[in-house]
Coordinates of C-alpha atoms in Angstrom, one line a residue:
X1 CA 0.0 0.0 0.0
X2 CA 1.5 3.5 -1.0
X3 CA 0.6 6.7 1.3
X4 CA 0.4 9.8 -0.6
X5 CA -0.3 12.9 1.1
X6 CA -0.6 16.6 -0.7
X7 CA -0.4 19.7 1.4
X8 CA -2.3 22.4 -0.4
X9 CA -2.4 26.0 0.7
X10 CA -6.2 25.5 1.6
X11 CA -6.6 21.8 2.1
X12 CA -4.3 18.9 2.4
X13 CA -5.3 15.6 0.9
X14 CA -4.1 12.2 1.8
X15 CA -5.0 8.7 0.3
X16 CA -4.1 5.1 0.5
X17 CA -3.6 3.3 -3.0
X18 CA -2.0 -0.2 -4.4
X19 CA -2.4 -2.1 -7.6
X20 CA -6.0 -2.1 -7.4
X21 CA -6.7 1.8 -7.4
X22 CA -7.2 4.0 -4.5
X23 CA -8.7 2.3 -1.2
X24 CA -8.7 5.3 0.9
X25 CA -8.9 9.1 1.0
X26 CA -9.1 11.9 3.3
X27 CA -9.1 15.3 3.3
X28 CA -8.2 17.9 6.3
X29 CA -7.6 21.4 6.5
X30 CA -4.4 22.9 6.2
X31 CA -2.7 24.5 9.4
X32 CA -0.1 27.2 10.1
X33 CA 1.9 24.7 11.3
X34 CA 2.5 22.4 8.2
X35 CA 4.0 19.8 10.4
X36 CA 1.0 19.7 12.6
X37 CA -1.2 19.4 9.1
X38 CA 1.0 16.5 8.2
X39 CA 0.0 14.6 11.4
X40 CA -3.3 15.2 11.2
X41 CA -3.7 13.9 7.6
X42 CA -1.2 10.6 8.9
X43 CA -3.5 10.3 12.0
X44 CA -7.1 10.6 10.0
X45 CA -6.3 8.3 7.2
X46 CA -4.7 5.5 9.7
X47 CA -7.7 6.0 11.5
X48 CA -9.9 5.3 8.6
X49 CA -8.0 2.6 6.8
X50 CA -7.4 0.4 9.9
X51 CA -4.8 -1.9 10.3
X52 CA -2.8 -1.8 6.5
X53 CA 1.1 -1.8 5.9
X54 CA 2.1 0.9 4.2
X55 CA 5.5 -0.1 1.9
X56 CA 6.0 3.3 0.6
X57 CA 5.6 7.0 1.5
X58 CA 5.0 10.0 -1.0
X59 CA 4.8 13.6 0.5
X60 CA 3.9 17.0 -1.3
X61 CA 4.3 19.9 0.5
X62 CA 4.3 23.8 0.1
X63 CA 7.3 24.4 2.6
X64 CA 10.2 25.3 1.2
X65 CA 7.4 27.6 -1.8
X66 CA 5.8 29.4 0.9
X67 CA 9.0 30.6 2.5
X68 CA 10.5 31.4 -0.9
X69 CA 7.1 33.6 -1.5
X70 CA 7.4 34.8 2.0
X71 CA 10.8 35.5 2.3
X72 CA 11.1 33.6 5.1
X73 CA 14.8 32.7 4.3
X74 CA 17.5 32.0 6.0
X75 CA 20.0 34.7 6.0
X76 CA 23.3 33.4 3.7
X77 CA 25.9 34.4 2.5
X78 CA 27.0 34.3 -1.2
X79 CA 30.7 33.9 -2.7
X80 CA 30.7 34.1 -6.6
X81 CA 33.6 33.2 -9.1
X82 CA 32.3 34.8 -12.9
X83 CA 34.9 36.1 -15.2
X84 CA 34.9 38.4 -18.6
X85 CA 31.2 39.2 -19.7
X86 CA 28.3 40.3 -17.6
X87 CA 29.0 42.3 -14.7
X88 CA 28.0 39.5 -11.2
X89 CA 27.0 42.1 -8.9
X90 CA 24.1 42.7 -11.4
X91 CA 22.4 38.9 -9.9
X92 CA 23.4 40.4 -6.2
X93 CA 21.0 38.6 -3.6
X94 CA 20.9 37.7 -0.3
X95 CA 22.3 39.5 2.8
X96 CA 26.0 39.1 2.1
X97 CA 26.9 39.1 -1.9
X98 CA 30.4 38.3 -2.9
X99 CA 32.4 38.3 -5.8
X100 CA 35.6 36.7 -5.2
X101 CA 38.9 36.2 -7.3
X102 CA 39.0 33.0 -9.5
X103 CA 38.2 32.4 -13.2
X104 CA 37.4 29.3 -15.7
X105 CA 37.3 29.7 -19.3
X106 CA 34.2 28.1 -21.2
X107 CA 36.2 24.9 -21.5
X108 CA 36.8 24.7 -17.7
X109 CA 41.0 25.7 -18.3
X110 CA 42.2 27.8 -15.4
X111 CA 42.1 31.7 -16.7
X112 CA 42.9 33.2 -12.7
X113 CA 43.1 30.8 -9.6
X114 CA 41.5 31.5 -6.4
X115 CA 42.9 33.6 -3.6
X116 CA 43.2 31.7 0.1
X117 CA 43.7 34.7 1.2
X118 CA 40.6 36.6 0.5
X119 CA 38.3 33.8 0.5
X120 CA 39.3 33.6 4.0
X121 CA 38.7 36.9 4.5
X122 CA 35.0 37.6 3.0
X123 CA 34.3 34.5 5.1
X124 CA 35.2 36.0 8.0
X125 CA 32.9 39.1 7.0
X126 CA 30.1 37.2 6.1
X127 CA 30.3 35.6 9.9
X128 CA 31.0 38.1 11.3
X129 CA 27.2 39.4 10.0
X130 CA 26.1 36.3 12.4
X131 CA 25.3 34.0 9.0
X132 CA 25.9 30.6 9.1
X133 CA 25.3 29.2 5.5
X134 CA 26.9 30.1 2.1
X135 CA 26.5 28.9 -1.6
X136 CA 29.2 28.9 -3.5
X137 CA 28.7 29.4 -7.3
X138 CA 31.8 29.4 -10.5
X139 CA 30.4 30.5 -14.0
X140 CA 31.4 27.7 -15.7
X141 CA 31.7 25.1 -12.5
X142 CA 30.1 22.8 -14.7
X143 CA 32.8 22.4 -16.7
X144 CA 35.2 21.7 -13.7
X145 CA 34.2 22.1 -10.5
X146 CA 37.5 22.5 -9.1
X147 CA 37.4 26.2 -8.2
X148 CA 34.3 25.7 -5.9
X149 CA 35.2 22.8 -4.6
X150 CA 38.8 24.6 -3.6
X151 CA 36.8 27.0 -1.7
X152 CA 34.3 24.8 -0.1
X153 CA 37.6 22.6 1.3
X154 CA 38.7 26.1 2.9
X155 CA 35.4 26.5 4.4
X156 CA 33.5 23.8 5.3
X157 CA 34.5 23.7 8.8
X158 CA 33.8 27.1 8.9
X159 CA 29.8 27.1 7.9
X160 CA 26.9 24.6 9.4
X161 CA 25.7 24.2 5.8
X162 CA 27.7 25.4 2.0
X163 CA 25.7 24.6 -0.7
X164 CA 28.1 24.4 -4.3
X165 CA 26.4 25.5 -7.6
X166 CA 27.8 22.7 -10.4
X167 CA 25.7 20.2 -8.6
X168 CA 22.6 21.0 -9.5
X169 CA 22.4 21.4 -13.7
X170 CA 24.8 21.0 -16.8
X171 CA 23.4 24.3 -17.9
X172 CA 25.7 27.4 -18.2
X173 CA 22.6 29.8 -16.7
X174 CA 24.3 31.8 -14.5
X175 CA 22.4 34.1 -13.4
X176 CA 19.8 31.0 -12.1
X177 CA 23.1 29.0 -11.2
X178 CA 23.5 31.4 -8.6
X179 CA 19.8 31.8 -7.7
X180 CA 19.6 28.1 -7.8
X181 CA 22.4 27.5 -5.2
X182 CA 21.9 30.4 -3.4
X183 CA 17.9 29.4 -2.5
X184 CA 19.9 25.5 -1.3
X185 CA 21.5 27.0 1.4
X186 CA 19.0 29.2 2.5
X187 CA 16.4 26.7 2.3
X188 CA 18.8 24.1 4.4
X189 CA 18.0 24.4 7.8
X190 CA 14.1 24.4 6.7
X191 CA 14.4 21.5 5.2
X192 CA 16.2 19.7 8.2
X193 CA 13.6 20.9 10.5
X194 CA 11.2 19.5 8.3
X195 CA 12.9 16.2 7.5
X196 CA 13.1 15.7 11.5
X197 CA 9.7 16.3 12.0
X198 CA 8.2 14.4 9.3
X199 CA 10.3 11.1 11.0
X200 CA 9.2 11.7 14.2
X201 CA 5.7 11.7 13.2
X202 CA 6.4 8.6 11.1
X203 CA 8.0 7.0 13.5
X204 CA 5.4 7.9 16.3
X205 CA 2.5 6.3 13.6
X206 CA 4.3 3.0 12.7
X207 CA 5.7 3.6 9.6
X208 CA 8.6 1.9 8.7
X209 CA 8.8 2.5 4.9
X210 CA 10.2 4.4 2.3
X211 CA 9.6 7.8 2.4
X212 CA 9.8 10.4 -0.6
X213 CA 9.3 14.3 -1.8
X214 CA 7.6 15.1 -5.0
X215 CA 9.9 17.4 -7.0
X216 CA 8.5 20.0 -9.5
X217 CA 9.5 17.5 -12.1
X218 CA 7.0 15.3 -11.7
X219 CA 9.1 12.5 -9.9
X220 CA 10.1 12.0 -6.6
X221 CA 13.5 11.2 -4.6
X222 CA 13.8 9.7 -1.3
X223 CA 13.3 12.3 1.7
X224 CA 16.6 11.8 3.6
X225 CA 18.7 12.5 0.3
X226 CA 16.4 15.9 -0.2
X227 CA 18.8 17.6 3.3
X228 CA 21.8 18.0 -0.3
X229 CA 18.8 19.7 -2.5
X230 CA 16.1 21.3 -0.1
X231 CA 15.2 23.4 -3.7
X232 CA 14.1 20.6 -5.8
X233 CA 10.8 20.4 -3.4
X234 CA 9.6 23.5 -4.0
X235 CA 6.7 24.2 -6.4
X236 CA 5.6 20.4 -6.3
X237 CA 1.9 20.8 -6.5
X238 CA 1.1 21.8 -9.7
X239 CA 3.2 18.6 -10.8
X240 CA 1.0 16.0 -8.4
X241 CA -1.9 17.7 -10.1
X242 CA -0.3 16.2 -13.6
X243 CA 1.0 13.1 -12.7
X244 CA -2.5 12.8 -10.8
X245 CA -4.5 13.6 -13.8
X246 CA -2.2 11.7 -16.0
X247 CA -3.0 8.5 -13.7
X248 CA -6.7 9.1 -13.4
X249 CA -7.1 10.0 -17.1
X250 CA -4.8 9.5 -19.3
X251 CA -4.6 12.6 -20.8
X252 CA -4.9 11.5 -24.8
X253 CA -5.2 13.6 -27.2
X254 CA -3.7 17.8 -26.3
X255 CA -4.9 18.3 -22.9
X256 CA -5.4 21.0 -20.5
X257 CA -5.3 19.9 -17.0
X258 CA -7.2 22.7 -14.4
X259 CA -6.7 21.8 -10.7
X260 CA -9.0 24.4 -9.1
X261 CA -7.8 24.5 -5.3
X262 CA -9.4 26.6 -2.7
X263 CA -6.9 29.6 -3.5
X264 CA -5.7 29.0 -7.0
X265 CA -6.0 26.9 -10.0
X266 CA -3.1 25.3 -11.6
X267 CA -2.8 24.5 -15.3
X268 CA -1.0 22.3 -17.1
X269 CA -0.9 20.7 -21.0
X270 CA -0.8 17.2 -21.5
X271 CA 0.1 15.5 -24.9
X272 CA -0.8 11.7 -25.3
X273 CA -0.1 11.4 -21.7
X274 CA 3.6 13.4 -21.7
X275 CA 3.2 16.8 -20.3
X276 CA 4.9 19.6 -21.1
X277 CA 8.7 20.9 -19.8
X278 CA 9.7 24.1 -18.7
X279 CA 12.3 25.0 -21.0
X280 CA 15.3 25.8 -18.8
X281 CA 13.9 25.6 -15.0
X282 CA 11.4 26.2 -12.9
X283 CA 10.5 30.2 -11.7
X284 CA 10.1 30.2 -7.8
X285 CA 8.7 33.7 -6.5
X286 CA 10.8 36.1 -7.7
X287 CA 13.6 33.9 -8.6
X288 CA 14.6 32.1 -11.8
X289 CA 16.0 28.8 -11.1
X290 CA 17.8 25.3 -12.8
X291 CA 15.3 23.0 -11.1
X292 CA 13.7 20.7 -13.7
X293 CA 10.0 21.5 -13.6
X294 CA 7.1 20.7 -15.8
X295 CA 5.5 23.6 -17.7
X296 CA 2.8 25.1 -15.3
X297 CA 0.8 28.2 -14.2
X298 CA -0.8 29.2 -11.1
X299 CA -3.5 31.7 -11.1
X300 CA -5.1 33.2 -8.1
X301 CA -8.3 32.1 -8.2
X302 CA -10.2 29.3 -6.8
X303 CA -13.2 28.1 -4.5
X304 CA -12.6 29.9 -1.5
X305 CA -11.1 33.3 -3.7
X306 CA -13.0 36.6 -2.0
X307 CA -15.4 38.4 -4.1
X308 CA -16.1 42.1 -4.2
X309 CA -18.6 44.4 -5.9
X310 CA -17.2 47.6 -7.3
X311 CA -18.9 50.8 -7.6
X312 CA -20.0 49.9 -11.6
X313 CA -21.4 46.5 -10.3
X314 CA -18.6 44.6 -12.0
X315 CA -17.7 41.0 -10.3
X316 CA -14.3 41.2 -8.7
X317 CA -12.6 37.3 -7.7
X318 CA -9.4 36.8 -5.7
X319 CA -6.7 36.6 -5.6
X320 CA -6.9 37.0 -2.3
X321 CA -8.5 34.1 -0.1
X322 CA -9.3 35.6 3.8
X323 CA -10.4 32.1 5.4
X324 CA -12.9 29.9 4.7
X325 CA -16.0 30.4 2.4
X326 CA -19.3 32.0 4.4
X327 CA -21.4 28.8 4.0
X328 CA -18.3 27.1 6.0
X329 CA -18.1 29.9 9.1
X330 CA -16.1 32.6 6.8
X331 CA -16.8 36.0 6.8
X332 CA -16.7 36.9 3.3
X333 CA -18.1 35.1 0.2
X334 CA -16.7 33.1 -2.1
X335 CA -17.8 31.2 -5.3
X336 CA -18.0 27.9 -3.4
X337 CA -20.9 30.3 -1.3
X338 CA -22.6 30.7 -5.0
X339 CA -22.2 26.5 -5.2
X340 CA -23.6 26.1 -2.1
X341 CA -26.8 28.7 -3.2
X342 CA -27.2 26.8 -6.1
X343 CA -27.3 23.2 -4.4
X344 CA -24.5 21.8 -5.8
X345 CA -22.3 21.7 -2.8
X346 CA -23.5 21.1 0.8
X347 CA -22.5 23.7 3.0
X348 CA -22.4 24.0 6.8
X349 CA -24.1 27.2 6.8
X350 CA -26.4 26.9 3.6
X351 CA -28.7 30.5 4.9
X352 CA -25.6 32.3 5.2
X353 CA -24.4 31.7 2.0
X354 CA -27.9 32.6 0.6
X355 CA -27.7 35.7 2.6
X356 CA -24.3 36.3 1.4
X357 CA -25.6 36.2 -2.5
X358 CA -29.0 38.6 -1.6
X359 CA -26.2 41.2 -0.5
X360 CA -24.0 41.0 -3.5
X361 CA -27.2 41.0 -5.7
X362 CA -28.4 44.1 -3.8
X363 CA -24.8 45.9 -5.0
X364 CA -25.6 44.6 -8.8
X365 CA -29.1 45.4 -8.6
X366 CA -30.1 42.0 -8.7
X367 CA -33.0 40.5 -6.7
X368 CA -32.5 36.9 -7.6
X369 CA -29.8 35.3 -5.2
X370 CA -29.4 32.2 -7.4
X371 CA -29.1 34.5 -10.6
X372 CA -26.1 36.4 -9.2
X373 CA -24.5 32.9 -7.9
X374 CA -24.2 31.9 -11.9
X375 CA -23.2 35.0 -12.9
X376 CA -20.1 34.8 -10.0
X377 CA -19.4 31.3 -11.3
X378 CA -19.6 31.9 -15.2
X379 CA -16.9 35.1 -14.1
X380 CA -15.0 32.8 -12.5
X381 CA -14.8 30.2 -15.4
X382 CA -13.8 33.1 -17.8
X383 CA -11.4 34.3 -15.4
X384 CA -9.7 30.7 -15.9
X385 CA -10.0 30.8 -19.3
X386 CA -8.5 34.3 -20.0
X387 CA -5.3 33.3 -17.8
X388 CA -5.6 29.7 -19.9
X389 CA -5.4 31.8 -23.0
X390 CA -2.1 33.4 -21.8
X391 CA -0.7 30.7 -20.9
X392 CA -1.1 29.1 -24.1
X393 CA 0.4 32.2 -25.7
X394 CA 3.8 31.7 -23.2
X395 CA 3.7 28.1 -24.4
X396 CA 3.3 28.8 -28.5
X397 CA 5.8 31.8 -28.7
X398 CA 8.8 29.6 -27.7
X399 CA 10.2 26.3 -28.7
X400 CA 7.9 23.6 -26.5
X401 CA 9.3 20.4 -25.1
X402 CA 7.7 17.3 -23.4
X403 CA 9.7 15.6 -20.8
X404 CA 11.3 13.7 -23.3
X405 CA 12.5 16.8 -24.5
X406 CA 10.9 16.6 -28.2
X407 CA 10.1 19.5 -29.8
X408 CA 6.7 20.4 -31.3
X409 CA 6.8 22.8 -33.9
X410 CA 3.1 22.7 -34.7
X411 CA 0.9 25.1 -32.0
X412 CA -0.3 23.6 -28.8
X413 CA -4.1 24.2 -28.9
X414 CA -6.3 21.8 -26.4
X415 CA -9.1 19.5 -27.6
X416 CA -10.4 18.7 -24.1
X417 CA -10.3 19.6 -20.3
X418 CA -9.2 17.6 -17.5
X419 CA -11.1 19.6 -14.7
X420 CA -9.5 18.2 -11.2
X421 CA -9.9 19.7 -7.8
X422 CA -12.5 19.5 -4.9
X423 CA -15.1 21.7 -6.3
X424 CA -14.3 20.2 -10.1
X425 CA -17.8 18.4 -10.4
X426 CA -19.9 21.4 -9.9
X427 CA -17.7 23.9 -12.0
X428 CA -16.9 21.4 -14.6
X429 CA -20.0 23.2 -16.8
X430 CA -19.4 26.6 -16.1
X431 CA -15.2 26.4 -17.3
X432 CA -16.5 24.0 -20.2
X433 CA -19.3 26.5 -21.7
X434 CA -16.4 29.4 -21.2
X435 CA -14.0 27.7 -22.6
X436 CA -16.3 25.8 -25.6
X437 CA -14.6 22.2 -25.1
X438 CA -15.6 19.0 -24.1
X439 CA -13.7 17.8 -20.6
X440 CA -13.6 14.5 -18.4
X441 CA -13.6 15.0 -14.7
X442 CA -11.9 11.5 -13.6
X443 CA -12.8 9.5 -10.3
X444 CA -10.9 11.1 -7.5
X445 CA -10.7 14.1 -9.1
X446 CA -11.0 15.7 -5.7
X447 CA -7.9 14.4 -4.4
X448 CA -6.0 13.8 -7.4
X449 CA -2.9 15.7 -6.1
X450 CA -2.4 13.3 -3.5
X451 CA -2.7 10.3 -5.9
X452 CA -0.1 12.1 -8.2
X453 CA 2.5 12.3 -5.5
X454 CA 2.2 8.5 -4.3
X455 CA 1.9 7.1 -8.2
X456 CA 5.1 9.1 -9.2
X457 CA 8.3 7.8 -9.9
X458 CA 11.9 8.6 -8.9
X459 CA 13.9 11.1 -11.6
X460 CA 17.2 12.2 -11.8
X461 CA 19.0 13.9 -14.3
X462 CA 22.5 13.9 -15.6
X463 CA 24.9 15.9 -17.7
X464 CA 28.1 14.3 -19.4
X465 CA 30.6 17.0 -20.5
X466 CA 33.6 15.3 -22.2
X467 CA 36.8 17.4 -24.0
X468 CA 39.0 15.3 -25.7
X469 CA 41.2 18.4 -26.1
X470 CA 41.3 19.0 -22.5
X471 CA 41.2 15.5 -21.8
X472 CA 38.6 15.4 -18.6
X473 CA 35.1 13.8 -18.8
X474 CA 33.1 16.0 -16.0
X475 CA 29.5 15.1 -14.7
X476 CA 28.5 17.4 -12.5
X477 CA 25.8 16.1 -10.8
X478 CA 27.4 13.9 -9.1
X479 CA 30.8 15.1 -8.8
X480 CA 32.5 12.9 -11.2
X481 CA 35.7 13.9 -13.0
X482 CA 38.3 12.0 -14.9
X483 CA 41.1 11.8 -17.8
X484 CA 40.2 10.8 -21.1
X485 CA 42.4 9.9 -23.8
X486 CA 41.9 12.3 -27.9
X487 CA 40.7 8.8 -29.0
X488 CA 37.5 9.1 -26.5
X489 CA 34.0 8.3 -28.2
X490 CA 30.6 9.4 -27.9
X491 CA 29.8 5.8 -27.1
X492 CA 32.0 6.0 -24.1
X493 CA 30.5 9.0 -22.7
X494 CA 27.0 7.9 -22.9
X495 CA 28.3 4.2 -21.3
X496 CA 29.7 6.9 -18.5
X497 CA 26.6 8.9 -18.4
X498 CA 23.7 5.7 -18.3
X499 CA 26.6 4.4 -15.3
X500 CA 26.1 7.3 -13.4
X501 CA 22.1 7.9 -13.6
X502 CA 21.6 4.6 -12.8
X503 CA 23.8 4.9 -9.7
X504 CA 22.1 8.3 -9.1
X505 CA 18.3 7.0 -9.5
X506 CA 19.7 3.7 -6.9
X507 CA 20.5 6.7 -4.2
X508 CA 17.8 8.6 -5.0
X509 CA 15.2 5.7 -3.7
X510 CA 14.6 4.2 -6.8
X511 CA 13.7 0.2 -6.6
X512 CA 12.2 -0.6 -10.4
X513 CA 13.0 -0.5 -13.9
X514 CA 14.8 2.6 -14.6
X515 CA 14.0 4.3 -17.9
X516 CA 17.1 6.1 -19.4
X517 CA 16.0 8.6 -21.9
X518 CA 18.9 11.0 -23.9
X519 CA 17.6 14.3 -23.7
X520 CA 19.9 16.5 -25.4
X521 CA 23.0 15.5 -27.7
X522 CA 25.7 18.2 -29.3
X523 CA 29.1 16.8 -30.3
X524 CA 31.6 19.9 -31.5
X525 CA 35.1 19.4 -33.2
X526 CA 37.7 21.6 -32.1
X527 CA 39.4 23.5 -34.4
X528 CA 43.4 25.4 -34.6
X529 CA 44.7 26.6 -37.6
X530 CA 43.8 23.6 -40.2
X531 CA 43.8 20.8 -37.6
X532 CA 41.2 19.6 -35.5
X533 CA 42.4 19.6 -32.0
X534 CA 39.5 17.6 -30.1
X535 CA 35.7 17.3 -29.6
X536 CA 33.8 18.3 -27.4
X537 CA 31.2 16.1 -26.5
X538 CA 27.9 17.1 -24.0
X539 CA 25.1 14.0 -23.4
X540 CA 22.2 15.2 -21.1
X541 CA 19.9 12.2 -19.5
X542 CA 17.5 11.7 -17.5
X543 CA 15.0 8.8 -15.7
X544 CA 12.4 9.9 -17.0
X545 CA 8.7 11.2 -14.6
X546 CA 6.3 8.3 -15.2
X547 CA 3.5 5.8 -12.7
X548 CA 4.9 4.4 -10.2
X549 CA 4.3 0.4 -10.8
X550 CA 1.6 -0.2 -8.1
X551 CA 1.6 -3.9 -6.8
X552 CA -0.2 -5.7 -4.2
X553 CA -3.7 -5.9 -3.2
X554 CA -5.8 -5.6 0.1

């Protein structure tokens, strides 16, 4: 039996599935405290299910998001190595911002070495600001990580945590290399806190098993291994909302998947069951990052979203949410209040939800309380659907890639819906007359986050950098350098490369058949004069996002 448990920002939802489909769900409210929520959720669902073994765990949580949106970071230091080209200080961030002697060339040769001496001394100025972490990032640390890894040895005794940028992507980004390693660090002791906590409560509930964190990718990796890359959890639940839908559904045919939450509705497009991939990495609050993500949007609005009445009678919804809905003890109404009017949701409080609709109908000049309810929900469906339609303009007006990294040239326009969410049911008509398509809203659809963080598998991702000229084969992902011979082949570097993600996906918690795909490809000759001098060859791979094999019965 696989637990899979998504913390929402309005609801968490929690459910017990094996080879025969789901057995059990829940759903709770979410707390403040997120390890509190967590506990709840564990405690409810054991509570429901009985005596069952659980063999594998699968959490999805808005931690480490909501204290990049809330700048609740913790304060850390920054040492940067860059070199001719943009100016560093122009991706300053953080509290204590450094940019410190020490260049690479593109190839990963030694331009200018790094000096002890002032290393040692910006360290000594970044604690004496009272910070205890630091990230570490080279402009081309990729290519050879040997200039970062120089400074880390010189500090590492010196700092409880010092996150290093070539360990996270084999792109050259360097402005989201820095952003990348620099939310790592500050997103450390979070993540430990968590990590604790999350045991604890395991331990304390009797479950022995395997635990994992959905990544923004779509897969997961095992929790304990998440303390070396606390930013690869952010930003998960838009991808359990995929991986739930694509589990559910199926997604054939061009899809666009709509989670509507309780504060905001997620979309996401789905071709033949692959969804789309954020070209370069995924965007977390203000910062641009290398984390592998599927190709999402977020939209503030959803079923508990406050509505307002201007002056000119126009509908006003979200994004903010202020608490629960009216007909659930709110204080201010929401379009789950119009559901509720309308009968097709049971509220708590069903008169004060009718009340709630009289009073916005009295700003409109509207008598009819169940007239103005439709009107709030048709707004809210073409609410959805304008944002949809921007969307799909961001997706169309770059090159698009699936997670297999194919590129579509023809444009991405959806023939159906895949409407998922807790209140999906009763807006399904509404968001399908808006948007003039067909949809499916799949069994489970209310808790189909939680089902796509259990069902997901483990991925990892690799980058093989190998320059006969040079004579080093680098992958930095895992810290592995060596010496090649000029005769070196392509072959050889992908043997290297399939080596090393299988190894990876084996640490990362994965206990199946691993699915290599080659992602990206480029093999250069190196030129002097009339002679070729080398090649440069670069092999990107990954395990590719995909359902979990579910065995076992009850």
């Amino acid at each position: 039996m696989i637990l899979g448990i998504d913390v929402g920002g309005t609801r968490t939802d929690s459910v017990l599935i094996d080879g025969r489909g789901v057995f059990l769900y829940n759903k709770t409210d979410t707390k403040d405290d997120l390890i509190e929520t967590l506990d709840t959720a564990v405690i409810e669902l054991m509570r429901l299910g009985g005596e069952v073994t659980i063999d594998r765990a699968v959490f999805s949580t808005t931690l480490a998001t909501n204290a990049i949106v809330q700048n609740r970071l913790h304060p850390t230091g920054v040492m940067v190595m860059a070199g001719p080209g943009i100016d560093p200080m122009a991706f300053e961030v953080g509290p204590s911002y450094h940019v410190i002697e020490g260049v690479l060339d593109h190839q990963g040769f030694e331009v200018r070495p790094v000096n002890q001496r002032e290393v040692l001394e910006v360290s000594k100025r970044i604690k004496g600001k009272g910070i205890p972490l630091l990230a570490i990032v080279g402009k081309f640390s990729p290519r050879n990580p040997e200039h970062e890894q120089k400074v880390y040895d010189l500090l590492q005794e010196q700092f409880e945590y010092i996150s290093l940028g070539h360990k996270f992507s084999g792109f050259l980004n360097f402005p989201r290399r820095i952003h990348t390693t620099y939310l790592n660090a500050a997103l450390h002791p979070l993540q430990k806190r968590f990590v604790s906590s999350l045991e604890e409560i395991l331990k304390k509930r009797g479950i022995y098993c395997q635990r994992f964190l959905l990544k923004p990718d779509g897969g997961t990796f095992a929790l304990e291994k998440s303390l070396d890359n606390s930013v690869a959890a952010a930003q998960s639940g838009p991808a359990a909302s995929v991986m739930g839908a694509i589990y559910l559904d199926g997604c054939k045919g061009t899809c666009l998947v709509m989670d509507i939450g309780g504060t905001t509705t997620d979309m996401a497009v789905v071709i033949d069951g692959v969804p789309l991939l954020a070209p370069i990495g995924a965007h977390l609050g203000n910062y641009k990052t290398l984390i592998r993500s599927l190709l999402t949007k977020s939209v503030g609005i959803g079923g508990d979203s406050v509505i307002e009445i201007t002056q000119e009678g126009e509908i006003l919804i979200g994004p903010q949410r202020l608490g629960p809905p009216i007909s659930f003890g709110g204080a201010h109404p929401t379009p789950t209040d119009a559901l509720v009017t309308l009968g097709l949701l049971e509220g708590n409080k069903t008169s004060k939800a009718l009340e709630a609709m009289k009073k916005l109908g009295e700003q409109m000049g509207i008598e009819d309380p169940r007239k103005v309810s439709e009107m709030i929900l048709r707004k809210m469906a073409q609410k959805i659907y304008s944002h949809s339609l921007l969307f799909l303009e961001e997706i169309n007006s770059r090159p698009v890639y699936t997670i297999r990294e194919v590129l579509y040239e023809q444009k991405i326009e959806p023939d159906t819906l895949v409407i998922l969410g807790g209140p999906s049911k009763e807006l399904s008509l509404f968001i399908s007359e808006a948007f003039g398509l067909p949809y499916r809203v799949p069994q489970f659809a209310e808790v189909a986050n939680a089902i796509g963080a259990a069902v997901s598998k483990v991925t990892a991702e690799v980058t093989v950098y190998a320059d006969t000229q040079k004579g080093v084969l680098v992958i930095p992902e895992i810290e592995f350098q060596e010496r090649i011979p000029y005769t070196f082949k392509e072959e050889e570097a992908l043997e290297r490369g399939k080596n090393a993600l299988y190894s990876l996906g084996k640490l990362l918690g994965a206990d199946e058949d691993l699915e290599i795909q080659i992602t990206e490809k480029n093999i250069f000759n190196m030129v002097k004069g009339f002679y070729r001098t080398g090649q440069n060859i670069r092999l990107k791979l990954c395990l590719m996002p995909g359902i979990y094999s579910l065995r076992g019965t009850r």
